[in-house]
Coordinates of N, CA, C and O in Angstrom, one line a residue:
X1 N 0.8 -1.2 0.0 CA 0.0 0.0 0.0 C 0.9 1.2 0.0 O 1.9 1.3 0.7
X2 N 0.5 2.2 -0.8 CA 1.2 3.5 -0.8 C 0.3 4.6 -1.1 O -0.8 4.5 -1.5
X3 N 0.9 5.8 -0.9 CA 0.1 7.1 -1.1 C 0.2 7.4 -2.6 O 1.2 7.3 -3.3
X4 N -1.0 7.7 -3.2 CA -1.0 8.1 -4.6 C -1.8 9.5 -4.7 O -2.4 9.9 -3.7
X5 N -1.7 10.1 -5.8 CA -2.4 11.4 -6.0 C -3.0 11.5 -7.4 O -2.5 11.0 -8.4
X6 N -4.1 12.2 -7.4 CA -4.8 12.6 -8.6 C -4.6 14.0 -8.8 O -5.3 14.9 -8.3
X7 N -3.5 14.4 -9.5 CA -3.1 15.8 -9.6 C -4.1 16.6 -10.3 O -4.2 17.9 -10.1
X8 N -5.0 16.0 -11.1 CA -6.0 16.8 -11.8 C -7.0 17.5 -10.8 O -7.7 18.5 -11.2
X9 N -7.1 17.0 -9.6 CA -8.0 17.6 -8.6 C -7.3 18.7 -7.7 O -7.9 19.4 -6.9
X10 N -6.0 18.8 -7.8 CA -5.2 19.7 -6.9 C -5.5 21.2 -7.3 O -5.4 21.6 -8.4
X11 N -5.7 22.0 -6.2 CA -5.9 23.4 -6.4 C -4.7 24.2 -6.0 O -4.7 25.4 -6.1
X12 N -3.7 23.5 -5.5 CA -2.4 24.1 -5.1 C -2.5 24.8 -3.8 O -1.6 25.6 -3.4
X13 N -3.4 24.4 -2.9 CA -3.6 25.0 -1.6 C -2.4 24.6 -0.7 O -2.1 25.3 0.3
X14 N -1.8 23.5 -0.9 CA -0.7 23.0 -0.1 C -1.0 22.6 1.3 O -0.1 22.6 2.2
X15 N -2.2 22.4 1.6 CA -2.6 21.9 3.0 C -1.9 20.6 3.3 O -1.4 20.4 4.4
X16 N -1.7 19.7 2.3 CA -1.0 18.5 2.5 C 0.4 18.7 3.0 O 0.9 18.0 3.9
X17 N 1.1 19.7 2.5 CA 2.5 20.0 2.9 C 2.5 20.5 4.4 O 3.3 20.2 5.2
X18 N 1.5 21.4 4.7 CA 1.4 21.9 6.0 C 1.1 20.8 7.0 O 1.7 20.8 8.1
X19 N 0.2 20.0 6.7 CA -0.2 18.9 7.6 C 1.0 18.0 7.9 O 1.3 17.6 9.0
X20 N 1.7 17.7 6.8 CA 2.9 16.8 6.9 C 3.9 17.4 7.9 O 4.4 16.7 8.8
X21 N 4.3 18.6 7.7 CA 5.3 19.2 8.5 C 4.8 19.4 9.9 O 5.6 19.3 10.9
X22 N 3.5 19.7 10.1 CA 3.0 19.9 11.5 C 3.0 18.5 12.2 O 3.4 18.5 13.4
X23 N 2.6 17.5 11.5 CA 2.5 16.2 12.2 C 3.9 15.7 12.6 O 4.1 15.2 13.6
X24 N 4.9 15.8 11.6 CA 6.2 15.3 11.9 C 7.2 16.2 12.6 O 8.1 15.7 13.3
X25 N 7.0 17.5 12.4 CA 8.0 18.4 13.0 C 7.4 19.5 13.9 O 8.1 20.3 14.4
X26 N 6.1 19.4 14.1 CA 5.4 20.3 15.0 C 5.6 21.8 14.5 O 5.7 22.7 15.4
X27 N 5.6 22.0 13.2 CA 5.8 23.4 12.7 C 5.2 23.5 11.3 O 5.1 22.5 10.6
X28 N 4.8 24.7 11.0 CA 4.3 24.9 9.6 C 5.5 25.3 8.7 O 6.0 26.4 8.8
X29 N 5.9 24.3 8.0 CA 7.1 24.5 7.1 C 7.0 23.6 5.9 O 7.4 22.4 6.0
X30 N 6.4 24.0 4.9 CA 6.2 23.1 3.7 C 7.5 22.5 3.2 O 7.5 21.4 2.6
X31 N 8.6 23.1 3.5 CA 9.9 22.5 3.1 C 10.3 21.3 3.9 O 11.3 20.6 3.6
X32 N 9.5 21.0 4.9 CA 9.8 19.8 5.7 C 8.7 18.8 5.5 O 8.5 17.9 6.3
X33 N 8.0 18.9 4.4 CA 7.0 17.9 4.1 C 7.6 16.8 3.2 O 8.6 17.0 2.5
X34 N 7.0 15.6 3.3 CA 7.5 14.4 2.5 C 6.7 14.2 1.3 O 6.5 13.0 0.8
X35 N 6.2 15.2 0.7 CA 5.5 15.2 -0.6 C 5.8 16.5 -1.2 O 6.3 17.5 -0.6
X36 N 5.4 16.7 -2.5 CA 5.6 18.0 -3.2 C 4.4 18.3 -4.1 O 3.8 17.5 -4.6
X37 N 4.2 19.7 -4.2 CA 3.2 20.2 -5.1 C 3.9 21.2 -6.0 O 4.4 22.2 -5.5
X38 N 4.0 20.8 -7.3 CA 4.7 21.7 -8.2 C 3.7 22.5 -9.1 O 2.7 21.9 -9.6
X39 N 3.9 23.8 -9.1 CA 3.0 24.6 -10.0 C 3.5 24.6 -11.4 O 4.7 25.0 -11.6
X40 N 2.7 24.2 -12.3 CA 3.1 24.1 -13.7 C 2.4 25.2 -14.5 O 1.5 25.0 -15.3
X41 N 2.8 26.5 -14.2 CA 2.2 27.6 -14.9 C 3.3 28.5 -15.6 O 4.4 28.5 -15.2
X42 N 3.0 29.2 -16.6 CA 1.7 29.3 -17.2 C 1.2 28.1 -18.0 O 0.0 27.9 -18.2
X43 N 2.2 27.4 -18.5 CA 1.8 26.2 -19.3 C 2.4 25.0 -18.7 O 3.6 25.1 -18.3
X44 N 1.8 23.9 -18.6 CA 0.4 23.6 -19.1 C -0.7 24.1 -18.2 O -1.9 23.9 -18.5
X45 N -0.4 24.8 -17.1 CA -1.5 25.4 -16.3 C -2.1 24.5 -15.3 O -3.4 24.5 -15.1
X46 N -1.4 23.7 -14.5 CA -2.0 22.9 -13.5 C -0.9 22.6 -12.4 O 0.3 23.0 -12.6
X47 N -1.3 22.0 -11.4 CA -0.4 21.5 -10.3 C -0.1 20.1 -10.4 O -1.0 19.3 -10.9
X48 N 1.1 19.7 -10.1 CA 1.5 18.3 -10.1 C 1.9 17.9 -8.7 O 2.8 18.5 -8.1
X49 N 1.2 16.9 -8.2 CA 1.5 16.4 -6.8 C 2.4 15.2 -6.9 O 2.1 14.2 -7.7
X50 N 3.5 15.2 -6.2 CA 4.4 14.1 -6.2 C 4.4 13.5 -4.8 O 4.5 14.2 -3.8
X51 N 4.3 12.1 -4.8 CA 4.3 11.4 -3.5 C 5.2 10.2 -3.6 O 5.5 9.7 -4.6
X52 N 5.5 9.7 -2.4 CA 6.4 8.5 -2.3 C 5.5 7.3 -2.6 O 4.4 7.1 -2.0
X53 N 6.0 6.4 -3.5 CA 5.2 5.2 -3.8 C 5.8 4.0 -3.1 O 5.5 2.9 -3.5
X54 N 6.7 4.2 -2.2 CA 7.3 3.1 -1.4 C 8.0 2.1 -2.3 O 7.9 0.9 -2.1
X55 N 8.7 2.6 -3.3 CA 9.3 1.7 -4.3 C 10.5 1.0 -3.8 O 10.9 0.0 -4.3
X56 N 11.2 1.6 -2.8 CA 12.3 1.0 -2.2 C 13.7 1.3 -2.8 O 14.7 0.8 -2.4
X57 N 13.7 2.2 -3.8 CA 14.9 2.6 -4.4 C 15.8 3.2 -3.4 O 17.0 3.0 -3.4
X58 N 15.3 4.0 -2.5 CA 16.1 4.6 -1.4 C 16.8 3.6 -0.6 O 18.0 3.8 -0.3
X59 N 16.2 2.5 -0.3 CA 16.8 1.5 0.5 C 17.9 0.8 -0.3 O 19.0 0.4 0.3
X60 N 17.7 0.6 -1.6 CA 18.7 -0.1 -2.4 C 20.0 0.6 -2.6 O 21.0 0.0 -2.8
X61 N 19.9 2.0 -2.5 CA 21.1 2.7 -2.7 C 21.8 3.2 -1.4 O 22.9 3.7 -1.4
X62 N 21.2 3.0 -0.3 CA 21.7 3.4 1.0 C 23.0 2.6 1.3 O 23.0 1.4 1.5
X63 N 24.1 3.3 1.4 CA 25.4 2.6 1.6 C 25.6 2.0 3.0 O 26.4 1.2 3.2
X64 N 24.7 2.5 4.0 CA 24.9 1.9 5.4 C 23.6 1.1 5.8 O 23.5 0.9 7.0
X65 N 22.7 0.8 4.8 CA 21.5 0.0 5.1 C 20.7 0.7 6.2 O 20.2 0.0 7.1
X66 N 20.5 2.0 6.2 CA 19.7 2.7 7.2 C 18.3 2.7 6.8 O 17.5 3.2 7.7
X67 N 17.9 2.3 5.6 CA 16.5 2.3 5.3 C 16.0 0.9 5.1 O 16.6 0.1 4.3
X68 N 15.0 0.5 5.8 CA 14.5 -0.8 5.7 C 12.9 -0.8 5.5 O 12.3 0.2 5.8
X69 N 12.4 -1.9 5.0 CA 11.0 -2.1 4.7 C 10.3 -2.8 5.8 O 10.9 -3.8 6.3
X70 N 9.2 -2.3 6.3 CA 8.4 -3.0 7.3 C 7.0 -2.8 6.9 O 6.5 -1.7 6.8
X71 N 6.3 -3.9 6.6 CA 4.9 -3.9 6.2 C 4.7 -3.0 5.0 O 3.7 -2.3 4.9
X72 N 5.6 -3.0 4.1 CA 5.5 -2.3 2.8 C 5.9 -0.8 2.9 O 5.8 -0.1 1.9
X73 N 6.4 -0.4 4.0 CA 6.8 1.0 4.2 C 8.3 1.1 4.5 O 8.8 0.4 5.4
X74 N 8.9 1.9 3.7 CA 10.4 2.1 3.9 C 10.6 3.2 4.9 O 10.1 4.3 4.8
X75 N 11.4 2.9 6.0 CA 11.6 3.7 7.1 C 13.1 4.0 7.3 O 13.9 3.0 7.1
X76 N 13.5 5.2 7.6 CA 14.9 5.5 7.9 C 15.2 5.3 9.3 O 14.5 5.8 10.2
X77 N 16.3 4.6 9.6 CA 16.8 4.4 11.0 C 17.8 5.6 11.2 O 18.9 5.6 10.7
X78 N 17.3 6.5 12.0 CA 18.1 7.7 12.3 C 19.4 7.4 12.9 O 20.4 8.2 12.8
X79 N 19.5 6.3 13.7 CA 20.8 6.0 14.3 C 21.8 5.5 13.3 O 23.0 5.6 13.6
X80 N 21.4 4.9 12.2 CA 22.3 4.4 11.2 C 22.6 5.4 10.1 O 23.7 5.4 9.5
X81 N 21.6 6.3 9.8 CA 21.8 7.2 8.7 C 22.9 8.2 8.9 O 23.1 8.7 10.0
X82 N 23.7 8.3 7.9 CA 24.8 9.3 7.9 C 24.5 10.6 7.3 O 25.3 11.5 7.3
X83 N 23.3 10.7 6.7 CA 22.9 11.9 6.0 C 23.6 12.2 4.7 O 23.7 13.3 4.3
X84 N 24.1 11.1 4.1 CA 24.9 11.3 2.9 C 24.1 11.8 1.7 O 24.6 12.4 0.7
X85 N 22.8 11.5 1.7 CA 21.9 12.0 0.6 C 21.8 11.2 -0.6 O 21.2 11.6 -1.6
X86 N 22.4 10.0 -0.6 CA 22.3 9.1 -1.8 C 20.9 8.7 -2.1 O 20.5 8.6 -3.2
X87 N 20.1 8.5 -1.1 CA 18.7 8.1 -1.2 C 17.9 9.3 -1.9 O 17.0 9.1 -2.7
X88 N 18.2 10.5 -1.5 CA 17.6 11.7 -2.0 C 17.9 11.8 -3.5 O 17.0 12.0 -4.3
X89 N 19.1 11.6 -3.9 CA 19.5 11.7 -5.3 C 18.8 10.6 -6.1 O 18.5 10.8 -7.3
X90 N 18.7 9.4 -5.5 CA 18.1 8.3 -6.3 C 16.6 8.2 -6.3 O 16.1 7.5 -7.2
X91 N 15.9 9.0 -5.5 CA 14.4 8.9 -5.4 C 13.8 9.2 -6.8 O 13.9 10.3 -7.3
X92 N 13.1 8.2 -7.4 CA 12.6 8.4 -8.7 C 11.5 9.4 -8.8 O 11.2 10.0 -9.8
X93 N 10.8 9.6 -7.7 CA 9.7 10.6 -7.6 C 10.1 11.9 -7.0 O 9.3 12.9 -6.9
X94 N 11.4 12.0 -6.6 CA 12.0 13.2 -6.0 C 11.1 13.8 -4.8 O 10.8 14.9 -4.8
X95 N 10.8 12.9 -3.9 CA 10.1 13.3 -2.7 C 10.8 12.9 -1.4 O 10.2 12.8 -0.4
X96 N 12.1 12.8 -1.5 CA 12.9 12.7 -0.3 C 13.7 14.0 -0.3 O 14.2 14.4 -1.3
X97 N 13.8 14.6 0.9 CA 14.4 15.9 1.0 C 15.4 16.0 2.1 O 15.2 15.4 3.2
X98 N 16.5 16.7 1.9 CA 17.4 17.1 3.0 C 17.0 18.5 3.5 O 16.7 19.3 2.7
X99 N 17.0 18.6 4.8 CA 16.8 19.9 5.4 C 17.8 20.2 6.5 O 18.1 19.2 7.3
X100 N 18.2 21.4 6.6 CA 19.3 21.7 7.6 C 18.8 21.4 9.0 O 19.7 21.2 9.9
X101 N 17.6 21.4 9.3 CA 17.1 21.1 10.7 C 16.9 19.6 11.0 O 16.6 19.3 12.1
X102 N 17.1 18.8 10.0 CA 16.9 17.3 10.2 C 18.2 16.6 9.9 O 18.8 16.8 8.8
X103 N 18.7 15.8 10.8 CA 19.9 15.0 10.5 C 19.8 13.9 9.5 O 20.7 13.4 8.9
X104 N 18.5 13.5 9.2 CA 18.2 12.5 8.2 C 17.3 13.0 7.2 O 16.6 14.0 7.4
X105 N 17.3 12.4 6.0 CA 16.4 12.9 5.0 C 14.9 12.8 5.4 O 14.5 11.9 6.2
X106 N 14.1 13.6 4.9 CA 12.7 13.6 5.1 C 12.0 12.7 4.1 O 12.2 12.9 2.9
X107 N 11.3 11.7 4.6 CA 10.7 10.7 3.7 C 9.3 10.3 4.2 O 9.1 10.3 5.4
X108 N 8.4 10.1 3.3 CA 7.0 9.7 3.7 C 7.0 8.3 4.5 O 7.6 7.4 4.0
X109 N 6.4 8.3 5.6 CA 6.3 7.1 6.4 C 4.8 6.6 6.4 O 4.5 5.7 7.2
X110 N 4.1 7.1 5.4 CA 2.7 6.7 5.2 C 1.9 6.8 6.5 O 1.1 6.0 6.9
X111 N 2.0 8.0 7.2 CA 1.2 8.2 8.4 C -0.2 8.5 8.0 O -1.1 8.4 8.9
X112 N -0.5 8.9 6.8 CA -1.8 9.1 6.2 C -2.5 10.4 6.8 O -3.7 10.6 6.5
X113 N -1.8 11.2 7.5 CA -2.4 12.4 8.1 C -2.9 13.4 7.0 O -3.9 14.1 7.2
X114 N -2.2 13.4 5.8 CA -2.6 14.3 4.8 C -3.9 13.9 4.0 O -4.5 14.8 3.5
X115 N -4.2 12.7 4.0 CA -5.3 12.2 3.2 C -6.7 12.8 3.6 O -7.3 13.4 2.7
X116 N -7.1 12.8 4.8 CA -8.4 13.3 5.2 C -8.5 14.8 5.1 O -9.6 15.3 5.0
X117 N -7.4 15.5 5.2 CA -7.4 17.0 5.2 C -7.3 17.6 3.8 O -7.4 18.8 3.7
X118 N -7.1 16.8 2.8 CA -7.1 17.4 1.5 C -8.6 17.6 1.0 O -9.4 16.7 0.9
X119 N -8.9 18.9 0.9 CA -10.3 19.3 0.5 C -10.8 18.8 -0.8 O -12.0 18.7 -1.0
X120 N -9.9 18.5 -1.7 CA -10.4 18.1 -3.0 C -10.1 16.6 -3.3 O -10.2 16.1 -4.4
X121 N -9.7 15.9 -2.2 CA -9.5 14.4 -2.3 C -8.5 14.0 -3.4 O -8.6 13.0 -4.1
X122 N -7.4 14.8 -3.4 CA -6.3 14.5 -4.3 C -5.5 13.2 -3.9 O -5.1 12.4 -4.7
X123 N -5.3 13.1 -2.6 CA -4.5 12.0 -2.0 C -5.4 10.8 -1.6 O -6.4 10.9 -1.1
X124 N -4.8 9.6 -1.9 CA -5.5 8.4 -1.6 C -4.5 7.2 -1.5 O -3.4 7.3 -1.9
X125 N -4.9 6.2 -0.8 CA -4.1 5.0 -0.7 C -4.3 4.0 -1.9 O -5.5 3.9 -2.4
X126 N -3.3 3.4 -2.3 CA -3.4 2.5 -3.5 C -2.6 1.2 -3.1 O -1.6 1.3 -2.5
X127 N -3.1 0.1 -3.5 CA -2.5 -1.2 -3.3 C -1.5 -1.5 -4.3 O -1.6 -1.2 -5.4

């Protein structure tokens, strides 16, 4: 199971980013969210929502095996992670982020907090 998005419904409000940073970091900071909303204006004129599909590429490139899968979700072990950023570079959906306030990359842990708060139902779970 993973988070998916129907970008055609996105209004660009970025509530999902706010909820993610509030839940995980207790602050309103969209740069600390584990998903992304890209504005594609003026052309083609829509928003594109990028989310982690739990593909595991991050785990496969981690040189210290700090990312492991549990029940289909890839989680970073902060005690093992060196913050090298190899996983960030390799992420095919570009939704892993380094931030100066976090010693480890920011990655979706499928907490699902963003799903019910999206007013246009962009985000959903997919098997």
